[in-house]
Amino acid sequence: MSEDYPDLEEAAYELRFTGRALEDLNCPNDTPPGDAAAVRAGTEYTEIVAHFQDQRTAHPTSGGPPLRDVGRHDIYSVRGPVGERACTWYDRSSGICWFLGRVAGHDYDEFEVRAANGELLPSEDDYTSLEFEREELDLASTVGPGVRRLVDQAVDRPGVPVRRTVGHLLQLDVSVLALDADDDTYRELYITVRVPPLEPPPQDWPGGDGIAERVAELATNLPAEELSLEFPTEVPAGTREVRQIDFSAERAVVIRGWTLPD
Amino acid sequence: MAERPTAGLMTTGFMAATPRPAKVLFADGSTVELSGDQAELVDLVLGGPDTVTPETAARMLGVSRPMVLRWIREGHLEDHMQGTRHHITLTSVKRYGEARAAAGRRAAATIAAAAGGDDRAAGRLAGARQRAKQRIAERDG
């Protein structure tokens, strides 16, 4: 047990592979880095991946000594059945045990070279992939059901906006307004999404209309290609009132000609 | 592989946190070895237990056991406790596993699109990339 992490038996974490590790394993480019089963299916080095799964789901640092000469003391080895070696790192703050790389034989020198070049630990791309994947999962599993409940409420009371904060990771303040169109079958559905602020805010935050488009998909359970979407600069704010979208933190989408589900 | 009679097919493997190899016995007396994973899959297909332990769920989902317990508390996995024993429904494990895999596929597609010059996709990644920079700054700081 590492002295740095006395409570590792209680650690909640996921297994994940860096992009460099997936290259070492000769996985196809589109292999999801958080799906160990997909990695095993895509690599010829299935045994080392299986060892990683077996050992690291039980404990984040067990199965081998920490590596030396890699600039830190919390990178551990996993030994494969044919003499190969992998190294892993338990990233407590991210809740991830990373598979950092694989080498043939006892070629720890390669890990040392990568460490010296700043290429051993997860890269910005690795963390971006992790963060976006968690965002997507939160959207689908938490935001989606919340938005659909709002849509149901909004459709029941056309002209009355309903609003709620939904989501865990990405707390979205969602407002839904259903308006009757000429044909009772169709509705105009205005969805406004306010995203939490980031300090400092990225240059292109909150990232164009993509978040609103994604929430529209979740609200209707339909892909964006099958929806008639527009991204307005102002939205209804009550009877005959409109308000401007606050583009520093909000995005809006209107779904036109949307057929009510049976 | 030559065709084999399927009558009398049975497995001697069982599902465990670390699946053990198993042997399949055919009606004609011939046998074939299965790896631990293959035995686990056959067990599932042939209608093995419809609940799993946290250890098995952890291995199936590629996470630690405490993470499985967290997901139970958060409602992502369905658990029927008997005394102090957890019985997590296999259906919920598969469903949440597929939800995670689908999120991974969507994320990978968006990242690939952004790398290919899709500005909308790049915009979608803005928040995630900002949080990634913050993580690296905290790690290396």
Short mmCIF file of C-alpha atoms in Angstrom, two decimals:
data_model
loop_
_atom_site.label_atom_id
_atom_site.label_comp_id
_atom_site.label_asym_id
_atom_site.label_seq_id
_atom_site.Cartn_x
_atom_site.Cartn_y
_atom_site.Cartn_z
CA MET A 1 0.00 0.00 0.00
CA SER A 2 1.39 3.39 -0.93
CA GLU A 3 2.08 5.68 1.98
CA ASP A 4 0.72 8.56 -0.09
CA TYR A 5 -2.69 6.97 -0.42
CA PRO A 6 -3.58 5.11 2.75
CA ASP A 7 -7.16 4.54 1.73
CA LEU A 8 -6.64 3.00 -1.68
CA GLU A 9 -8.96 0.11 -0.88
CA GLU A 10 -11.76 2.67 -0.70
CA ALA A 11 -10.74 4.48 -3.88
CA ALA A 12 -13.42 4.92 -6.53
CA TYR A 13 -11.83 5.08 -9.94
CA GLU A 14 -12.12 3.99 -13.54
CA LEU A 15 -9.57 2.35 -15.81
CA ARG A 16 -8.48 4.31 -18.86
CA PHE A 17 -5.78 4.29 -21.56
CA THR A 18 -3.74 7.23 -22.80
CA GLY A 19 -3.51 7.85 -26.51
CA ARG A 20 0.16 6.88 -26.37
CA ALA A 21 -0.75 3.60 -24.70
CA LEU A 22 -3.30 2.84 -27.42
CA GLU A 23 -0.54 3.40 -29.98
CA ASP A 24 1.73 1.02 -28.06
CA LEU A 25 -1.06 -1.55 -28.16
CA ASN A 26 -1.60 -1.00 -31.92
CA CYS A 27 -5.27 -0.26 -31.37
CA PRO A 28 -7.33 1.31 -34.16
CA ASN A 29 -7.55 5.12 -34.02
CA ASP A 30 -11.19 5.13 -32.99
CA THR A 31 -10.75 2.84 -29.97
CA PRO A 32 -12.54 4.43 -27.01
CA PRO A 33 -9.86 4.95 -24.35
CA GLY A 34 -12.24 4.35 -21.45
CA ASP A 35 -13.55 1.02 -22.71
CA ALA A 36 -11.15 -1.72 -21.64
CA ALA A 37 -13.20 -4.36 -23.44
CA ALA A 38 -12.90 -2.42 -26.69
CA VAL A 39 -9.17 -2.02 -26.16
CA ARG A 40 -8.80 -5.76 -25.64
CA ALA A 41 -10.81 -6.41 -28.76
CA GLY A 42 -8.63 -4.05 -30.77
CA THR A 43 -5.18 -5.15 -29.69
CA GLU A 44 -3.06 -8.23 -30.20
CA TYR A 45 -1.63 -7.70 -26.70
CA THR A 46 -4.75 -8.88 -24.94
CA GLU A 47 -2.99 -10.50 -22.00
CA ILE A 48 -1.27 -7.36 -20.71
CA VAL A 49 -4.58 -5.52 -20.95
CA ALA A 50 -6.29 -8.37 -19.07
CA HIS A 51 -3.61 -8.22 -16.39
CA PHE A 52 -4.19 -4.46 -16.11
CA GLN A 53 -7.93 -5.05 -15.73
CA ASP A 54 -7.53 -7.84 -13.19
CA GLN A 55 -4.93 -6.10 -11.04
CA ARG A 56 -6.08 -2.52 -11.21
CA THR A 57 -9.79 -3.12 -10.65
CA ALA A 58 -8.74 -4.73 -7.36
CA HIS A 59 -6.21 -2.07 -6.35
CA PRO A 60 -4.82 0.97 -8.21
CA THR A 61 -1.14 0.32 -7.46
CA SER A 62 -0.71 -3.39 -6.82
CA GLY A 63 1.04 -6.07 -8.85
CA GLY A 64 4.49 -4.59 -9.30
CA PRO A 65 7.00 -2.17 -7.83
CA PRO A 66 7.01 1.54 -8.64
CA LEU A 67 9.17 2.52 -11.54
CA ARG A 68 12.46 4.26 -10.93
CA ASP A 69 13.98 7.14 -12.87
CA VAL A 70 10.67 8.45 -14.18
CA GLY A 71 10.64 11.63 -12.12
CA ARG A 72 8.04 10.49 -9.62
CA HIS A 73 7.36 7.56 -7.32
CA ASP A 74 3.77 6.72 -8.08
CA ILE A 75 4.02 5.06 -11.45
CA TYR A 76 3.69 1.31 -11.17
CA SER A 77 4.45 -1.55 -13.48
CA VAL A 78 2.22 -4.33 -14.73
CA ARG A 79 4.02 -7.44 -15.90
CA GLY A 80 2.71 -9.32 -18.89
CA PRO A 81 2.90 -13.07 -19.39
CA VAL A 82 5.53 -12.94 -22.14
CA GLY A 83 7.95 -10.60 -20.43
CA GLU A 84 6.35 -7.38 -21.64
CA ARG A 85 5.83 -4.47 -19.31
CA ALA A 86 3.20 -1.80 -18.91
CA CYS A 87 3.10 1.12 -16.52
CA THR A 88 0.14 2.70 -14.83
CA TRP A 89 -0.58 5.79 -12.82
CA TYR A 90 -3.34 6.32 -10.28
CA ASP A 91 -4.64 9.83 -10.87
CA ARG A 92 -6.54 10.38 -7.66
CA SER A 93 -7.94 13.81 -8.48
CA SER A 94 -9.41 12.58 -11.77
CA GLY A 95 -10.56 9.24 -10.39
CA ILE A 96 -8.66 7.36 -13.09
CA CYS A 97 -6.08 4.60 -13.09
CA TRP A 98 -4.27 5.27 -16.38
CA PHE A 99 -2.56 2.66 -18.51
CA LEU A 100 0.34 4.81 -19.68
CA GLY A 101 2.19 2.54 -22.08
CA ARG A 102 3.47 -0.87 -22.98
CA VAL A 103 6.92 -2.01 -23.96
CA ALA A 104 8.27 -5.36 -25.07
CA GLY A 105 10.59 -7.15 -22.71
CA HIS A 106 12.03 -5.25 -19.79
CA ASP A 107 12.58 -2.07 -21.77
CA TYR A 108 11.89 0.35 -18.93
CA ASP A 109 14.30 2.77 -20.61
CA GLU A 110 11.51 3.72 -23.00
CA PHE A 111 9.33 4.83 -20.08
CA GLU A 112 12.23 6.82 -18.66
CA VAL A 113 12.78 8.58 -22.00
CA ARG A 114 9.09 9.44 -22.23
CA ALA A 115 9.10 10.76 -18.69
CA ALA A 116 12.12 12.95 -19.45
CA ASN A 117 10.32 14.31 -22.53
CA GLY A 118 7.12 14.95 -20.62
CA GLU A 119 5.32 12.29 -22.65
CA LEU A 120 4.62 9.61 -20.07
CA LEU A 121 1.69 11.05 -18.13
CA PRO A 122 -1.68 11.78 -19.76
CA SER A 123 -1.64 14.65 -22.23
CA GLU A 124 -4.06 17.53 -22.66
CA ASP A 125 -5.77 15.51 -25.40
CA ASP A 126 -6.15 12.59 -22.99
CA TYR A 127 -7.79 14.77 -20.38
CA THR A 128 -9.95 16.54 -22.96
CA SER A 129 -11.23 13.16 -24.11
CA LEU A 130 -11.93 12.17 -20.50
CA GLU A 131 -13.73 15.40 -19.65
CA PHE A 132 -15.82 15.39 -22.81
CA GLU A 133 -16.76 11.75 -22.39
CA ARG A 134 -17.93 12.40 -18.84
CA GLU A 135 -19.85 15.40 -20.09
CA GLU A 136 -21.51 13.25 -22.75
CA LEU A 137 -22.40 10.57 -20.22
CA ASP A 138 -23.83 13.15 -17.85
CA LEU A 139 -25.84 14.65 -20.69
CA ALA A 140 -27.28 11.31 -21.71
CA SER A 141 -27.91 9.80 -18.29
CA THR A 142 -28.85 12.80 -16.21
CA VAL A 143 -29.53 15.87 -18.33
CA GLY A 144 -31.52 13.93 -20.93
CA PRO A 145 -34.19 12.55 -18.56
CA GLY A 146 -34.40 15.93 -16.81
CA VAL A 147 -34.91 17.81 -20.06
CA ARG A 148 -37.52 15.35 -21.28
CA ARG A 149 -39.49 15.86 -18.09
CA LEU A 150 -39.34 19.59 -18.71
CA VAL A 151 -40.57 19.08 -22.26
CA ASP A 152 -43.52 17.04 -20.97
CA GLN A 153 -44.41 19.81 -18.54
CA ALA A 154 -43.98 22.51 -21.18
CA VAL A 155 -46.16 20.70 -23.70
CA ASP A 156 -48.88 20.36 -21.06
CA ARG A 157 -48.89 24.14 -20.59
CA PRO A 158 -48.17 25.86 -23.89
CA GLY A 159 -46.92 29.40 -23.51
CA VAL A 160 -45.66 28.88 -19.96
CA PRO A 161 -41.88 28.44 -19.66
CA VAL A 162 -40.72 25.71 -17.30
CA ARG A 163 -37.23 25.87 -15.88
CA ARG A 164 -34.95 23.66 -13.86
CA THR A 165 -31.26 22.96 -13.25
CA VAL A 166 -30.36 19.51 -14.55
CA GLY A 167 -27.18 17.47 -14.64
CA HIS A 168 -24.37 16.55 -12.28
CA LEU A 169 -21.09 17.35 -13.97
CA LEU A 170 -22.51 19.99 -16.24
CA GLN A 171 -25.16 21.86 -14.33
CA LEU A 172 -27.41 23.24 -17.01
CA ASP A 173 -30.16 25.69 -16.35
CA VAL A 174 -32.72 24.62 -18.92
CA SER A 175 -35.86 26.46 -19.83
CA VAL A 176 -38.44 24.94 -22.16
CA LEU A 177 -41.31 26.78 -23.77
CA ALA A 178 -43.81 25.06 -26.01
CA LEU A 179 -45.91 27.16 -28.35
CA ASP A 180 -48.87 25.90 -30.32
CA ALA A 181 -48.51 26.21 -34.02
CA ASP A 182 -51.46 26.47 -36.38
CA ASP A 183 -51.73 22.73 -36.55
CA ASP A 184 -52.30 21.23 -33.10
CA THR A 185 -50.02 18.39 -34.00
CA TYR A 186 -46.96 20.60 -34.12
CA ARG A 187 -45.21 22.64 -31.52
CA GLU A 188 -42.47 25.14 -31.50
CA LEU A 189 -40.17 24.17 -28.73
CA TYR A 190 -37.81 26.84 -27.39
CA ILE A 191 -35.00 25.49 -25.25
CA THR A 192 -32.60 27.82 -23.53
CA VAL A 193 -29.48 26.44 -21.91
CA ARG A 194 -27.40 28.40 -19.42
CA VAL A 195 -24.05 26.80 -18.66
CA PRO A 196 -22.03 27.37 -15.50
CA PRO A 197 -19.19 29.89 -15.80
CA LEU A 198 -15.56 28.85 -16.10
CA GLU A 199 -12.76 31.00 -14.71
CA PRO A 200 -11.07 32.08 -16.84
CA PRO A 201 -13.62 31.62 -19.61
CA PRO A 202 -12.24 30.01 -22.77
CA GLN A 203 -12.22 32.14 -25.85
CA ASP A 204 -15.07 30.31 -27.49
CA TRP A 205 -17.10 29.41 -24.39
CA PRO A 206 -19.75 28.07 -24.19
CA GLY A 207 -18.81 26.65 -27.50
CA GLY A 208 -21.16 27.79 -30.16
CA ASP A 209 -24.54 26.21 -30.59
CA GLY A 210 -23.36 22.67 -30.01
CA ILE A 211 -24.61 22.39 -26.44
CA ALA A 212 -28.06 23.65 -27.41
CA GLU A 213 -28.15 21.29 -30.35
CA ARG A 214 -27.21 18.39 -28.08
CA VAL A 215 -29.89 19.29 -25.56
CA ALA A 216 -32.41 19.45 -28.41
CA GLU A 217 -31.45 15.89 -29.33
CA LEU A 218 -31.85 14.76 -25.74
CA ALA A 219 -35.18 16.54 -25.39
CA THR A 220 -36.68 14.82 -28.42
CA ASN A 221 -34.68 11.59 -28.55
CA LEU A 222 -33.96 12.43 -32.17
CA PRO A 223 -30.67 13.20 -33.92
CA ALA A 224 -30.16 16.80 -34.96
CA GLU A 225 -30.31 15.81 -38.63
CA GLU A 226 -33.97 14.84 -38.19
CA LEU A 227 -34.97 18.07 -36.47
CA SER A 228 -35.69 21.47 -37.90
CA LEU A 229 -33.48 23.57 -35.66
CA GLU A 230 -32.79 27.27 -35.51
CA PHE A 231 -30.58 29.08 -33.06
CA PRO A 232 -32.30 32.36 -32.16
CA THR A 233 -30.75 35.43 -30.61
CA GLU A 234 -33.88 36.14 -28.62
CA VAL A 235 -36.51 33.94 -27.03
CA PRO A 236 -40.07 34.39 -25.79
CA ALA A 237 -40.13 35.63 -22.20
CA GLY A 238 -43.85 35.65 -21.58
CA THR A 239 -46.95 36.79 -23.35
CA ARG A 240 -45.78 38.89 -26.32
CA GLU A 241 -42.44 39.52 -24.69
CA VAL A 242 -39.03 38.50 -25.87
CA ARG A 243 -35.62 38.75 -24.33
CA GLN A 244 -32.09 38.69 -25.72
CA ILE A 245 -29.90 35.67 -25.17
CA ASP A 246 -26.92 36.28 -22.90
CA PHE A 247 -24.24 34.88 -25.20
CA SER A 248 -21.61 34.89 -22.50
CA ALA A 249 -23.35 31.96 -20.82
CA GLU A 250 -26.44 30.97 -22.78
CA ARG A 251 -27.44 29.30 -25.95
CA ALA A 252 -30.91 28.77 -27.33
CA VAL A 253 -32.48 26.53 -29.89
CA VAL A 254 -35.98 26.38 -31.31
CA ILE A 255 -37.35 23.16 -32.72
CA ARG A 256 -39.93 23.95 -35.36
CA GLY A 257 -42.53 21.65 -36.77
CA TRP A 258 -41.85 19.06 -34.11
CA THR A 259 -44.50 16.40 -34.03
CA LEU A 260 -45.73 15.47 -30.60
CA PRO A 261 -44.93 11.87 -29.72
CA ASP A 262 -47.94 9.60 -29.22
CA MET B 1 -13.05 -25.63 -36.84
CA ALA B 2 -15.07 -28.76 -37.59
CA GLU B 3 -18.73 -28.69 -36.63
CA ARG B 4 -19.54 -30.27 -33.33
CA PRO B 5 -22.79 -31.65 -32.01
CA THR B 6 -24.49 -29.15 -29.74
CA ALA B 7 -26.72 -31.60 -27.90
CA GLY B 8 -25.52 -32.12 -24.39
CA LEU B 9 -23.44 -28.93 -24.37
CA MET B 10 -22.56 -27.93 -20.87
CA THR B 11 -19.99 -25.81 -19.21
CA THR B 12 -18.10 -26.31 -16.06
CA GLY B 13 -17.06 -22.70 -15.75
CA PHE B 14 -18.64 -20.15 -13.46
CA MET B 15 -18.70 -16.41 -13.21
CA ALA B 16 -16.20 -14.96 -10.82
CA ALA B 17 -14.48 -11.70 -10.24
CA THR B 18 -11.52 -13.21 -12.13
CA PRO B 19 -13.08 -15.80 -14.50
CA ARG B 20 -11.36 -19.17 -14.53
CA PRO B 21 -10.87 -21.25 -17.62
CA ALA B 22 -13.51 -23.83 -18.26
CA LYS B 23 -14.00 -26.96 -20.26
CA VAL B 24 -16.95 -27.64 -22.54
CA LEU B 25 -18.12 -31.23 -22.74
CA PHE B 26 -19.99 -32.23 -25.88
CA ALA B 27 -22.44 -35.08 -26.21
CA ASP B 28 -19.94 -37.12 -28.15
CA GLY B 29 -17.46 -36.92 -25.26
CA SER B 30 -15.14 -34.43 -26.91
CA THR B 31 -14.09 -31.36 -25.02
CA VAL B 32 -12.79 -27.90 -25.79
CA GLU B 33 -11.06 -25.48 -23.46
CA LEU B 34 -12.53 -22.04 -22.94
CA SER B 35 -10.67 -19.08 -21.51
CA GLY B 36 -12.06 -17.44 -18.41
CA ASP B 37 -13.72 -14.70 -20.43
CA GLN B 38 -15.25 -17.15 -22.87
CA ALA B 39 -16.63 -19.19 -19.99
CA GLU B 40 -18.13 -16.09 -18.44
CA LEU B 41 -19.77 -15.15 -21.74
CA VAL B 42 -21.23 -18.63 -22.21
CA ASP B 43 -22.55 -18.46 -18.67
CA LEU B 44 -24.29 -15.20 -19.46
CA VAL B 45 -25.71 -16.43 -22.77
CA LEU B 46 -27.01 -19.66 -21.28
CA GLY B 47 -28.88 -17.75 -18.66
CA GLY B 48 -26.50 -17.67 -15.78
CA PRO B 49 -27.30 -15.65 -12.67
CA ASP B 50 -29.19 -12.44 -13.37
CA THR B 51 -27.34 -10.60 -10.61
CA VAL B 52 -23.64 -10.11 -10.06
CA THR B 53 -21.42 -9.16 -7.17
CA PRO B 54 -19.76 -5.76 -6.98
CA GLU B 55 -16.45 -7.41 -7.82
CA THR B 56 -17.80 -8.92 -11.01
CA ALA B 57 -19.58 -5.70 -11.95
CA ALA B 58 -16.31 -3.83 -11.37
CA ARG B 59 -14.44 -6.10 -13.71
CA MET B 60 -17.17 -5.96 -16.36
CA LEU B 61 -17.26 -2.16 -16.24
CA GLY B 62 -13.51 -1.64 -15.86
CA VAL B 63 -13.72 0.22 -12.55
CA SER B 64 -12.87 -0.30 -8.90
CA ARG B 65 -15.34 -1.90 -6.52
CA PRO B 66 -15.92 1.38 -4.61
CA MET B 67 -16.86 2.99 -7.92
CA VAL B 68 -19.50 0.32 -8.41
CA LEU B 69 -20.87 1.10 -4.95
CA ARG B 70 -20.93 4.80 -5.82
CA TRP B 71 -22.87 4.12 -8.99
CA ILE B 72 -25.37 2.11 -6.97
CA ARG B 73 -25.86 5.10 -4.66
CA GLU B 74 -26.24 7.42 -7.66
CA GLY B 75 -28.87 5.16 -9.18
CA HIS B 76 -26.92 4.08 -12.25
CA LEU B 77 -26.85 0.44 -11.12
CA GLU B 78 -29.69 -1.52 -9.59
CA ASP B 79 -28.87 -3.42 -6.40
CA HIS B 80 -30.99 -5.84 -4.41
CA MET B 81 -29.29 -6.30 -1.09
CA GLN B 82 -29.83 -9.41 0.95
CA GLY B 83 -28.40 -8.76 4.36
CA THR B 84 -24.97 -7.37 3.70
CA ARG B 85 -24.63 -8.96 0.28
CA HIS B 86 -25.05 -6.92 -2.88
CA HIS B 87 -26.90 -8.42 -5.84
CA ILE B 88 -26.53 -6.04 -8.75
CA THR B 89 -28.80 -6.76 -11.68
CA LEU B 90 -26.92 -7.81 -14.76
CA THR B 91 -29.34 -5.80 -16.84
CA SER B 92 -28.36 -2.57 -15.13
CA VAL B 93 -24.66 -3.38 -15.48
CA LYS B 94 -25.05 -3.99 -19.19
CA ARG B 95 -27.23 -0.92 -19.64
CA TYR B 96 -24.87 1.41 -17.86
CA GLY B 97 -21.89 -0.18 -19.56
CA GLU B 98 -23.49 0.48 -22.92
CA ALA B 99 -24.36 4.06 -21.91
CA ARG B 100 -20.71 4.66 -21.04
CA ALA B 101 -19.55 3.04 -24.26
CA ALA B 102 -22.00 5.15 -26.27
CA ALA B 103 -20.74 8.31 -24.57
CA GLY B 104 -17.21 7.23 -25.42
CA ARG B 105 -18.11 6.72 -29.06
CA ARG B 106 -19.84 10.10 -29.28
CA ALA B 107 -16.89 11.77 -27.63
CA ALA B 108 -14.41 10.07 -29.94
CA ALA B 109 -16.44 11.07 -33.01
CA THR B 110 -16.61 14.71 -31.88
CA ILE B 111 -12.91 14.81 -31.13
CA ALA B 112 -12.09 13.28 -34.50
CA ALA B 113 -14.37 15.81 -36.22
CA ALA B 114 -12.71 18.68 -34.38
CA ALA B 115 -9.29 17.38 -35.38
CA GLY B 116 -10.56 17.27 -38.96
CA GLY B 117 -11.41 20.96 -38.94
CA ASP B 118 -15.06 20.87 -37.87
CA ASP B 119 -15.48 24.19 -36.06
CA ARG B 120 -18.77 23.18 -34.47
CA ALA B 121 -17.18 20.10 -32.98
CA ALA B 122 -14.22 22.16 -31.79
CA GLY B 123 -16.68 24.48 -30.09
CA ARG B 124 -18.35 21.59 -28.33
CA LEU B 125 -14.98 20.61 -26.91
CA ALA B 126 -14.16 24.05 -25.53
CA GLY B 127 -15.34 23.39 -21.99
CA ALA B 128 -13.71 19.97 -21.81
CA ARG B 129 -10.41 21.33 -23.11
CA GLN B 130 -10.47 24.11 -20.53
CA ARG B 131 -11.03 21.64 -17.72
CA ALA B 132 -8.24 19.47 -19.15
CA LYS B 133 -5.80 22.38 -19.01
CA GLN B 134 -6.80 23.01 -15.41
CA ARG B 135 -6.16 19.37 -14.50
CA ILE B 136 -2.70 19.42 -16.01
CA ALA B 137 -1.88 22.70 -14.29
CA GLU B 138 -2.91 21.22 -10.94
CA ARG B 139 -0.98 18.01 -11.60
CA ASP B 140 2.21 19.66 -12.70
CA GLY B 141 1.99 22.70 -10.50
#
